[in-house]
PDB file of C-alpha atoms and ligand atoms in Angstrom:
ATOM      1  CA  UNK A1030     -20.388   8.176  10.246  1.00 90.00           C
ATOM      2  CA  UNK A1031     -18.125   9.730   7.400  1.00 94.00           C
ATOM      3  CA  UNK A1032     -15.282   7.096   6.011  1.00 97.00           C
ATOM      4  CA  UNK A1033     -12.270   6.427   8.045  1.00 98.00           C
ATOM      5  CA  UNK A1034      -9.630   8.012   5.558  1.00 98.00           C
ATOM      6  CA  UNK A1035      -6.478   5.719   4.801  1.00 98.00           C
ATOM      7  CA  UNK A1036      -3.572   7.947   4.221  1.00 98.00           C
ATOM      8  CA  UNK A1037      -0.820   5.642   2.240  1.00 98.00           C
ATOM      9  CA  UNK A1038       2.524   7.795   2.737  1.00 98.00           C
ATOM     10  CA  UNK A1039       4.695   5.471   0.023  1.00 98.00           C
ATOM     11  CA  UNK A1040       5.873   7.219  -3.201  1.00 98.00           C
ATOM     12  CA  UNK A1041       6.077   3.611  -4.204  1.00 97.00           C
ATOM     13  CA  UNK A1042       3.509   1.848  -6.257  1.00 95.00           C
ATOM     14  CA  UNK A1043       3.335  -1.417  -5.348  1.00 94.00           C
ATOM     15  CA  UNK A1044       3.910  -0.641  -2.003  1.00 97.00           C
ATOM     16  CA  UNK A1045       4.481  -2.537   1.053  1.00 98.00           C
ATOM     17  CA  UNK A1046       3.685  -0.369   3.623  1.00 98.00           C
ATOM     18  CA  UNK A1047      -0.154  -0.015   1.242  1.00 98.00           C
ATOM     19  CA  UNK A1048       0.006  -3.708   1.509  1.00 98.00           C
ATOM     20  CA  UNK A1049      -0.756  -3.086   5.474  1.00 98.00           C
ATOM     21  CA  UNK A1050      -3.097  -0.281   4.870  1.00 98.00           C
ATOM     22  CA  UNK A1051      -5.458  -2.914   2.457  1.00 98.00           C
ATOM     23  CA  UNK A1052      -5.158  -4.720   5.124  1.00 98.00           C
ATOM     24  CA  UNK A1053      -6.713  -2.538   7.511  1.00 98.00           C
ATOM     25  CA  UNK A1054      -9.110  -1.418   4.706  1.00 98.00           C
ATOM     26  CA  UNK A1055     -10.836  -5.085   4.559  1.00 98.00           C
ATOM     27  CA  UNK A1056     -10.507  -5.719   8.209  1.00 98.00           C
ATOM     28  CA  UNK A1057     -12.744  -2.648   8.687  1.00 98.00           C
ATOM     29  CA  UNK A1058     -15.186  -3.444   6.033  1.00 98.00           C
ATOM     30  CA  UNK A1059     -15.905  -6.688   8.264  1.00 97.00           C
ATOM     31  CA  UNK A1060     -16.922  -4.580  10.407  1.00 97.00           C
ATOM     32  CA  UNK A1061     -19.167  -2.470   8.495  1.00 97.00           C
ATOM     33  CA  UNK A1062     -16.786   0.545   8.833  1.00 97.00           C
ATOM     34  CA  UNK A1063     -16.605   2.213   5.889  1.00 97.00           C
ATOM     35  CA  UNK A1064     -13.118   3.939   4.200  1.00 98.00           C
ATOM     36  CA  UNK A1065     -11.710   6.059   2.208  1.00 98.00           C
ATOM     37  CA  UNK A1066      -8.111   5.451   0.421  1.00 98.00           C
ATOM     38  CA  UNK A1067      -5.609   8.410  -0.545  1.00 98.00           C
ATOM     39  CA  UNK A1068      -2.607   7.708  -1.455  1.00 98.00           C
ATOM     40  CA  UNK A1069       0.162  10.893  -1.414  1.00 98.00           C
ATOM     41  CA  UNK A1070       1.797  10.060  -4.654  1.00 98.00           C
ATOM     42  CA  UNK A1071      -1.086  10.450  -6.998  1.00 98.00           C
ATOM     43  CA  UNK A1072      -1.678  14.277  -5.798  1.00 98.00           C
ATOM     44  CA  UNK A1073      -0.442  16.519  -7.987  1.00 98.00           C
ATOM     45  CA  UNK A1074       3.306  16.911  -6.744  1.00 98.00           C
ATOM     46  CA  UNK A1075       3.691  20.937  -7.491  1.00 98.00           C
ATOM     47  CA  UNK A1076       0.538  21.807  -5.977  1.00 98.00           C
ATOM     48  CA  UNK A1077       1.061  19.107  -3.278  1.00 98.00           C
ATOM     49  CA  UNK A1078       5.101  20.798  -2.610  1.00 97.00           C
ATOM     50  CA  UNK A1079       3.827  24.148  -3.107  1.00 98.00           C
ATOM     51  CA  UNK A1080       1.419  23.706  -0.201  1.00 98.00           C
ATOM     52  CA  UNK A1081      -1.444  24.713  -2.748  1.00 98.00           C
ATOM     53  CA  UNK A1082      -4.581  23.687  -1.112  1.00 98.00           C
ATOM     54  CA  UNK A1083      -6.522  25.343  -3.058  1.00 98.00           C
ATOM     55  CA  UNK A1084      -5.787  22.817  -5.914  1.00 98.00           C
ATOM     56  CA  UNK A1085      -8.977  20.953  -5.945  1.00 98.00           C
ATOM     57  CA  UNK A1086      -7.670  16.773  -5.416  1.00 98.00           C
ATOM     58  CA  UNK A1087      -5.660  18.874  -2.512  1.00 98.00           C
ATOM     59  CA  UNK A1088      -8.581  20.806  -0.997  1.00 98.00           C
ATOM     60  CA  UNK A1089     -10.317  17.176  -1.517  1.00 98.00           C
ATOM     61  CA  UNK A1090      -8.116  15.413   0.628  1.00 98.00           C
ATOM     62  CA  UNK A1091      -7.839  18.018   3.244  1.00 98.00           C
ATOM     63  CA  UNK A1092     -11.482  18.123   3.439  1.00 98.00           C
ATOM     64  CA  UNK A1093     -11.774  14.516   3.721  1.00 98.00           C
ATOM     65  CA  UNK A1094      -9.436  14.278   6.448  1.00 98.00           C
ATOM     66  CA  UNK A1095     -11.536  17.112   8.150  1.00 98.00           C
ATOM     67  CA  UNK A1096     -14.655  15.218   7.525  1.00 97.00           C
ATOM     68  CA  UNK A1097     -12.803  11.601   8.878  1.00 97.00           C
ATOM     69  CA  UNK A1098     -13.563  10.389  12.579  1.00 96.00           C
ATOM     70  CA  UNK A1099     -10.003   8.204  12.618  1.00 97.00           C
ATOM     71  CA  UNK A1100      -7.080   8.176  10.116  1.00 98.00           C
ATOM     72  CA  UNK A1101      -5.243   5.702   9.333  1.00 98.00           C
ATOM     73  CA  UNK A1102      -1.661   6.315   8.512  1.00 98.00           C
ATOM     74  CA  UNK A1103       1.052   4.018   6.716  1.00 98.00           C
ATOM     75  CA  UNK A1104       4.580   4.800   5.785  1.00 98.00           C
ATOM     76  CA  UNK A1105       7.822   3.508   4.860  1.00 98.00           C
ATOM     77  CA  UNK A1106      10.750   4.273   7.200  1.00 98.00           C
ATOM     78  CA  UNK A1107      12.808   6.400   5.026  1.00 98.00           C
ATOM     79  CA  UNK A1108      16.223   7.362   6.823  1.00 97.00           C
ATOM     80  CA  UNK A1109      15.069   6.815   9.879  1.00 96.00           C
ATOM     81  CA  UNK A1110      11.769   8.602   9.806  1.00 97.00           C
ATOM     82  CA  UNK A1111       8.891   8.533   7.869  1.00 98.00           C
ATOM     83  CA  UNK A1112       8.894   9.704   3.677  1.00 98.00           C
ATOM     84  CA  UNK A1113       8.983  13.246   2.817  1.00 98.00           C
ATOM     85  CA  UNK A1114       5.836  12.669   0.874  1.00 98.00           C
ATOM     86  CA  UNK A1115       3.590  12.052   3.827  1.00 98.00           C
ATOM     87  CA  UNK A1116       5.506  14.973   5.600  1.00 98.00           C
ATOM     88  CA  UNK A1117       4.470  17.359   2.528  1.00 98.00           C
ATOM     89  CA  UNK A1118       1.313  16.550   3.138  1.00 98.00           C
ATOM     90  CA  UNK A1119       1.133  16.361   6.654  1.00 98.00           C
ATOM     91  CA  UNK A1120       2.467  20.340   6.396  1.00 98.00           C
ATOM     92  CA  UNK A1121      -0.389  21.756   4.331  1.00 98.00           C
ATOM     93  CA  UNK A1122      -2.899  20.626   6.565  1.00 98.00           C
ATOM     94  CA  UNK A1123      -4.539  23.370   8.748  1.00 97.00           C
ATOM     95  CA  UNK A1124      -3.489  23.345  12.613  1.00 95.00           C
ATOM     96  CA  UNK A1125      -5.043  21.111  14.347  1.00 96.00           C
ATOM     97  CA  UNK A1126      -6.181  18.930  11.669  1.00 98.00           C
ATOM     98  CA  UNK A1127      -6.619  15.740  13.791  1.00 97.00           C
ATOM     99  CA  UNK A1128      -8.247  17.570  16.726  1.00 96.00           C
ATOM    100  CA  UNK A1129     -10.769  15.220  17.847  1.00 93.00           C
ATOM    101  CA  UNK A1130      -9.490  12.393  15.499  1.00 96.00           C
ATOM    102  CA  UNK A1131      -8.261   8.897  16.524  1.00 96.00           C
ATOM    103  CA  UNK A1132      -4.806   7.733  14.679  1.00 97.00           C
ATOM    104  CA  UNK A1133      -3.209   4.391  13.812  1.00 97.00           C
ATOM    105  CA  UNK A1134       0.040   4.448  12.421  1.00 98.00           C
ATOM    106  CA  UNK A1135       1.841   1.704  10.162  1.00 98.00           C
ATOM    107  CA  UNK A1136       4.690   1.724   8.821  1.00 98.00           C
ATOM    108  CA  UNK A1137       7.526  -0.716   6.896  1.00 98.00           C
ATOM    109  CA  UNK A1138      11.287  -0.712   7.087  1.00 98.00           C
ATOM    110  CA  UNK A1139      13.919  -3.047   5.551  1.00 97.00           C
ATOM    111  CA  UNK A1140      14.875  -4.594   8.984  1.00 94.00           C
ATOM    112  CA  UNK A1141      13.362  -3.780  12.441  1.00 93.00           C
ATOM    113  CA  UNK A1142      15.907  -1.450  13.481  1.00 93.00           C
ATOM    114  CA  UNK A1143      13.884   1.372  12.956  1.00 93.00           C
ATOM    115  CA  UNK A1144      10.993   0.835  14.371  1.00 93.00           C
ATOM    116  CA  UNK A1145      10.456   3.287  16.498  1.00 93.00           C
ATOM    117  CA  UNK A1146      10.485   5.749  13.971  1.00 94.00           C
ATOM    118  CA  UNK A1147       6.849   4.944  14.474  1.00 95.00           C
ATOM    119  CA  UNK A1148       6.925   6.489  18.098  1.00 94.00           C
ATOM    120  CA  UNK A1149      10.182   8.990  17.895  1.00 96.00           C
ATOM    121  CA  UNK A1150       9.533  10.848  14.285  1.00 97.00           C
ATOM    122  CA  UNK A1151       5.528  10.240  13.538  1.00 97.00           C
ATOM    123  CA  UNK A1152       3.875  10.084  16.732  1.00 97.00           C
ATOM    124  CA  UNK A1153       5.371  14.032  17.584  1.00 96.00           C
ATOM    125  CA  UNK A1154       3.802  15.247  14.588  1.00 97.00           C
ATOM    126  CA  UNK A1155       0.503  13.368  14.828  1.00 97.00           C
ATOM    127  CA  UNK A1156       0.678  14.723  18.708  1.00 96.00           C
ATOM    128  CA  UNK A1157       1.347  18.405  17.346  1.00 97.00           C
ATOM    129  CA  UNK A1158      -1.749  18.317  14.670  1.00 97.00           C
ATOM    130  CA  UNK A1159      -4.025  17.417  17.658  1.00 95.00           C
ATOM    131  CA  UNK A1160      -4.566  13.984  17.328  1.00 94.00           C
ATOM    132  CA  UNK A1161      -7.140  13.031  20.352  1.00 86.00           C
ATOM    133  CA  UNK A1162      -5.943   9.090  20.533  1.00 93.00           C
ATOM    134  CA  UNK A1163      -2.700   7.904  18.611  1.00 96.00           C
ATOM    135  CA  UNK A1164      -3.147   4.269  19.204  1.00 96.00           C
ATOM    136  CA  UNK A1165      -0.393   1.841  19.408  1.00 95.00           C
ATOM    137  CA  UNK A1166       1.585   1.786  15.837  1.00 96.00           C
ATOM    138  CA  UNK A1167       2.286  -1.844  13.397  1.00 97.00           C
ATOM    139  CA  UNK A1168       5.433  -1.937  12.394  1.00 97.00           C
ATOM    140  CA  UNK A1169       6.344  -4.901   9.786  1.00 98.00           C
ATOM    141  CA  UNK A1170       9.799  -5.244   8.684  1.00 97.00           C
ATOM    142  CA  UNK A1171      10.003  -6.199   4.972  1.00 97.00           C
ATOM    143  CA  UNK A1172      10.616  -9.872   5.575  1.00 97.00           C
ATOM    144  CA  UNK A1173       7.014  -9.823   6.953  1.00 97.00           C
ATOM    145  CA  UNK A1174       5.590  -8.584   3.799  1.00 98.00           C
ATOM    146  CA  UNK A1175       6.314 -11.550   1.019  1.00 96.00           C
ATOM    147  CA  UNK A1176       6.229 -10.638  -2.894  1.00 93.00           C
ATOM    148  CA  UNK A1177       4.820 -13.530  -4.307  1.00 92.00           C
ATOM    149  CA  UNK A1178       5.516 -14.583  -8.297  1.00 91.00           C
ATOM    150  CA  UNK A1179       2.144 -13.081  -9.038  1.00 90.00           C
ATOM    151  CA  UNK A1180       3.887  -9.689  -7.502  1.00 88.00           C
ATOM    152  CA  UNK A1181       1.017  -9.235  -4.978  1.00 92.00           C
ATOM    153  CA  UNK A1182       2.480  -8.760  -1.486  1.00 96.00           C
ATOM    154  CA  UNK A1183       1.590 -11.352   1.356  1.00 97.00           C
ATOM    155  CA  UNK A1184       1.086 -10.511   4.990  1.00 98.00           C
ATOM    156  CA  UNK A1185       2.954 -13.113   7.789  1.00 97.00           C
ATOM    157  CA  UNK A1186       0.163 -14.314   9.653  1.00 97.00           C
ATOM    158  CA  UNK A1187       1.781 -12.894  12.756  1.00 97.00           C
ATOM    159  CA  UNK A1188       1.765  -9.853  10.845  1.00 98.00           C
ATOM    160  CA  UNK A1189      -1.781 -10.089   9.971  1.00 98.00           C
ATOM    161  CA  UNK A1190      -2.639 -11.197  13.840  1.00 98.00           C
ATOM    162  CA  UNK A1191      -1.391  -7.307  14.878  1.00 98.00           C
ATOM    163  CA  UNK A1192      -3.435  -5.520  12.493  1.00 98.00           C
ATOM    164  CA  UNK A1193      -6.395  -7.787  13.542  1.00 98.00           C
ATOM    165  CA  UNK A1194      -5.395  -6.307  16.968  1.00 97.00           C
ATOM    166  CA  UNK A1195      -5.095  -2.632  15.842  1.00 97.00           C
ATOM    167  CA  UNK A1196      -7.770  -2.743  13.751  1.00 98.00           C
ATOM    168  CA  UNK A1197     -10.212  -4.136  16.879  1.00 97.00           C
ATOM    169  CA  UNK A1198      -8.778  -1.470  19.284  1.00 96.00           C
ATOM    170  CA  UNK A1199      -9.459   0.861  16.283  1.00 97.00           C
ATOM    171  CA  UNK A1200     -13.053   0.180  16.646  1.00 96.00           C
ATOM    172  CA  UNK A1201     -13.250  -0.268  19.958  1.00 93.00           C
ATOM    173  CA  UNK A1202     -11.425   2.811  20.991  1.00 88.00           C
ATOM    174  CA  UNK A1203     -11.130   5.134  18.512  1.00 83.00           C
ATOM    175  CA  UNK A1204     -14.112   4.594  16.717  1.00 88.00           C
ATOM    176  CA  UNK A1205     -16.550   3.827  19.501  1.00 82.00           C
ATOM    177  CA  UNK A1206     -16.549   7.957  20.935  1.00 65.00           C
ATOM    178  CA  UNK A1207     -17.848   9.155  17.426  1.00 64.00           C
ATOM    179  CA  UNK A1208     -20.770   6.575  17.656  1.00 59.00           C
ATOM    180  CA  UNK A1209     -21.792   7.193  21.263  1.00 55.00           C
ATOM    181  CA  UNK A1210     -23.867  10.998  21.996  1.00 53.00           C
ATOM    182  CA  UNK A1211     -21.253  12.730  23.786  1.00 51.00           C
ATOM    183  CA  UNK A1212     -21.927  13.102  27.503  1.00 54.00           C
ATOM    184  CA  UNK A1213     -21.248  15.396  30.347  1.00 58.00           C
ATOM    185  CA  UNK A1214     -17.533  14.300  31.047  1.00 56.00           C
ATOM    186  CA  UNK A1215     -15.852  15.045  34.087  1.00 60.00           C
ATOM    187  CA  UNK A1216     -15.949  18.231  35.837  1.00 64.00           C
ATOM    188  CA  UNK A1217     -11.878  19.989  35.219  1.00 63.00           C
ATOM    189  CA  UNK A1218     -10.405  19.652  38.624  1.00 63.00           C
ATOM    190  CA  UNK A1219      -8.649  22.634  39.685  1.00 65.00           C
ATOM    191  CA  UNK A1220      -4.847  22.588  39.929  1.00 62.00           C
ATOM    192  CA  UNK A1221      -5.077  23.418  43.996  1.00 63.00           C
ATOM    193  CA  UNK A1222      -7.572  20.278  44.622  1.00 62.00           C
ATOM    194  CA  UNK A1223      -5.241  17.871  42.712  1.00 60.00           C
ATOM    195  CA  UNK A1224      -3.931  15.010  45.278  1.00 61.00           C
ATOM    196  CA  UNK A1225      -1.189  12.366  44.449  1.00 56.00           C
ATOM    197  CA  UNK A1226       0.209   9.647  46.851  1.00 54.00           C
ATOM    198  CA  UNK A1227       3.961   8.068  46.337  1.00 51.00           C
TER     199      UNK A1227
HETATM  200  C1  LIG B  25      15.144   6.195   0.209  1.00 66.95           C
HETATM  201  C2  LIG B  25      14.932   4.989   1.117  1.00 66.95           C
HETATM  202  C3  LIG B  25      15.347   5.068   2.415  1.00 66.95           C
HETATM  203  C4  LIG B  25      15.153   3.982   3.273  1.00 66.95           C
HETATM  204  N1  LIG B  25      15.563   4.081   4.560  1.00 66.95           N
HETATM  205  C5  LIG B  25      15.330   3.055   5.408  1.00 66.95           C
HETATM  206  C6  LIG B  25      15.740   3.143   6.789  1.00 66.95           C
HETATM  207  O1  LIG B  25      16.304   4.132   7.228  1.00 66.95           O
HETATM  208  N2  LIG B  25      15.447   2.100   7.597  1.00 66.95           N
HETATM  209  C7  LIG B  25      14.812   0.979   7.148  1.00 66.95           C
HETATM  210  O2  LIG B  25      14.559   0.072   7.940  1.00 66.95           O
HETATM  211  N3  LIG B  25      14.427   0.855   5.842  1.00 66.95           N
HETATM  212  C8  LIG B  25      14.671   1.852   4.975  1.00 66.95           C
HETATM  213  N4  LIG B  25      14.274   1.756   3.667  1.00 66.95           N
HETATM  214  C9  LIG B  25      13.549   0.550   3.234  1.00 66.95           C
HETATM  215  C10 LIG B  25      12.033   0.809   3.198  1.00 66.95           C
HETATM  216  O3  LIG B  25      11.594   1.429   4.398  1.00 66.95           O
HETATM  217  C11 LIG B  25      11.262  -0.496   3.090  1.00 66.95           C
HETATM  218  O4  LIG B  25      11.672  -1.227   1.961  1.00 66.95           O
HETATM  219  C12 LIG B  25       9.765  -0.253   3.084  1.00 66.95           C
HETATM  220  O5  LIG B  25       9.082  -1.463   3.323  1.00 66.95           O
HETATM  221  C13 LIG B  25       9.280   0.325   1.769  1.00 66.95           C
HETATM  222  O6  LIG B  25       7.887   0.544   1.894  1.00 66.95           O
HETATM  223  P1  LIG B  25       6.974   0.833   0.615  1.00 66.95           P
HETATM  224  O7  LIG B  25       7.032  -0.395  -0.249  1.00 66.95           O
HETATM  225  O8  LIG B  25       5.606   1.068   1.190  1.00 66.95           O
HETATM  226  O9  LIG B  25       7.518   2.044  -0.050  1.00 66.95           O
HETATM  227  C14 LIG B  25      14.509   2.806   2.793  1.00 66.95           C
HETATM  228  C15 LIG B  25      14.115   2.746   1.442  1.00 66.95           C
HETATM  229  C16 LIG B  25      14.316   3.818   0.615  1.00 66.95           C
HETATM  230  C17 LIG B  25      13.873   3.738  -0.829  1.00 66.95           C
END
């Protein structure tokens, strides 16, 4: 199975909302899931604005997100919504890039006001680029992400218990259709035959 790519949306460097992503990152490796990091800021930011995909780190990523059975995706909330770096990137990618694809979502904020920016700005656009399974998003405000004196960035346990969570439903869910041969399905049921009781 190719890596799960581990889209960090943060023009920031440290960053807290990586801090969950890394997170993730050794969670899955514990399970033998393998993963690919890319973080938006270190693309080249013309090319990247420009919608250039034919720049290669560009045509790199996009191809790597093509090539990914789930995505993981962590942001900071940035006015409400998500940063306008991971939406620059999000808009060069061809439609339906995450046809198929299961998504987790992550993102920080400064308090926990916003946290359903997760559901009311990100989810749409995950929805809209064909995303077959947006799982339940971790939202952490920045309270739950420590900087300790050696300026590394520490997860609340609680914290840490929800991306345990994610992370299993990740690989349960999300994960677990890519490893199985795909089967029949159901048969479409025809709009006429379809029966609902109140
Ligand atoms: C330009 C800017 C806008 C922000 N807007 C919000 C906001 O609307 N709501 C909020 O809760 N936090 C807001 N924050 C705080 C960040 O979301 C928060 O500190 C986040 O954890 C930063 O993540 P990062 O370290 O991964 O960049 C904003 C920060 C910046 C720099």
């Amino acid at each position: 199975m190719p890596p799960v790519l581990l889209i960090a949306g943060s023009p920031s460097a440290p960053s807290r909302s990586t801090a969950l992503l890394d997170e993730v990152a050794v969670r899955l490796a514990r399970r033998d899931i393998e993963t690919l990091p890319l973080a938006v800021r270190e693309l080249p930011a013309d090319a990247l604005l420009a919608a250039d995909v034919s720049q290669p780190a560009i045509s790199r990523a996009v191809d790597a997100l093509a090539a990914a059975p789930a995505v993981v995706v962590a942001t900071p909330v940035y006015k409400a919504a998500y940063s306008g770096l991971l939406k620059a990137f999000l808009d060069l990618l061809p439609h339906g890039a995450l046809k198929g694809k299961a998504v987790l979502p992550l993102a920080t904020g400064g308090s926990p006001h916003h946290m359903l920016a997760l559901d009311y700005a990100l989810r749409p656009v995950l929805q809209s680029l064909g995303a077959r399974h947006i799982l339940p998003g971790v939202y952490a405000s920045d309270a739950q992400v420590a900087l300790t004196p050696e300026g590394a960035y520490q997860l609340q346990a609680e914290l840490a218990g929800r991306l345990a969570d994610a992370v299993h439903t990740l690989a349960a869910e999300g994960l677990q259709q890519q490893r199985m041969p795909a089967g029949p399905g159901f048969a479409p049921v025809p709009f006429a035959s379809v029966r609902c009781s109140v």
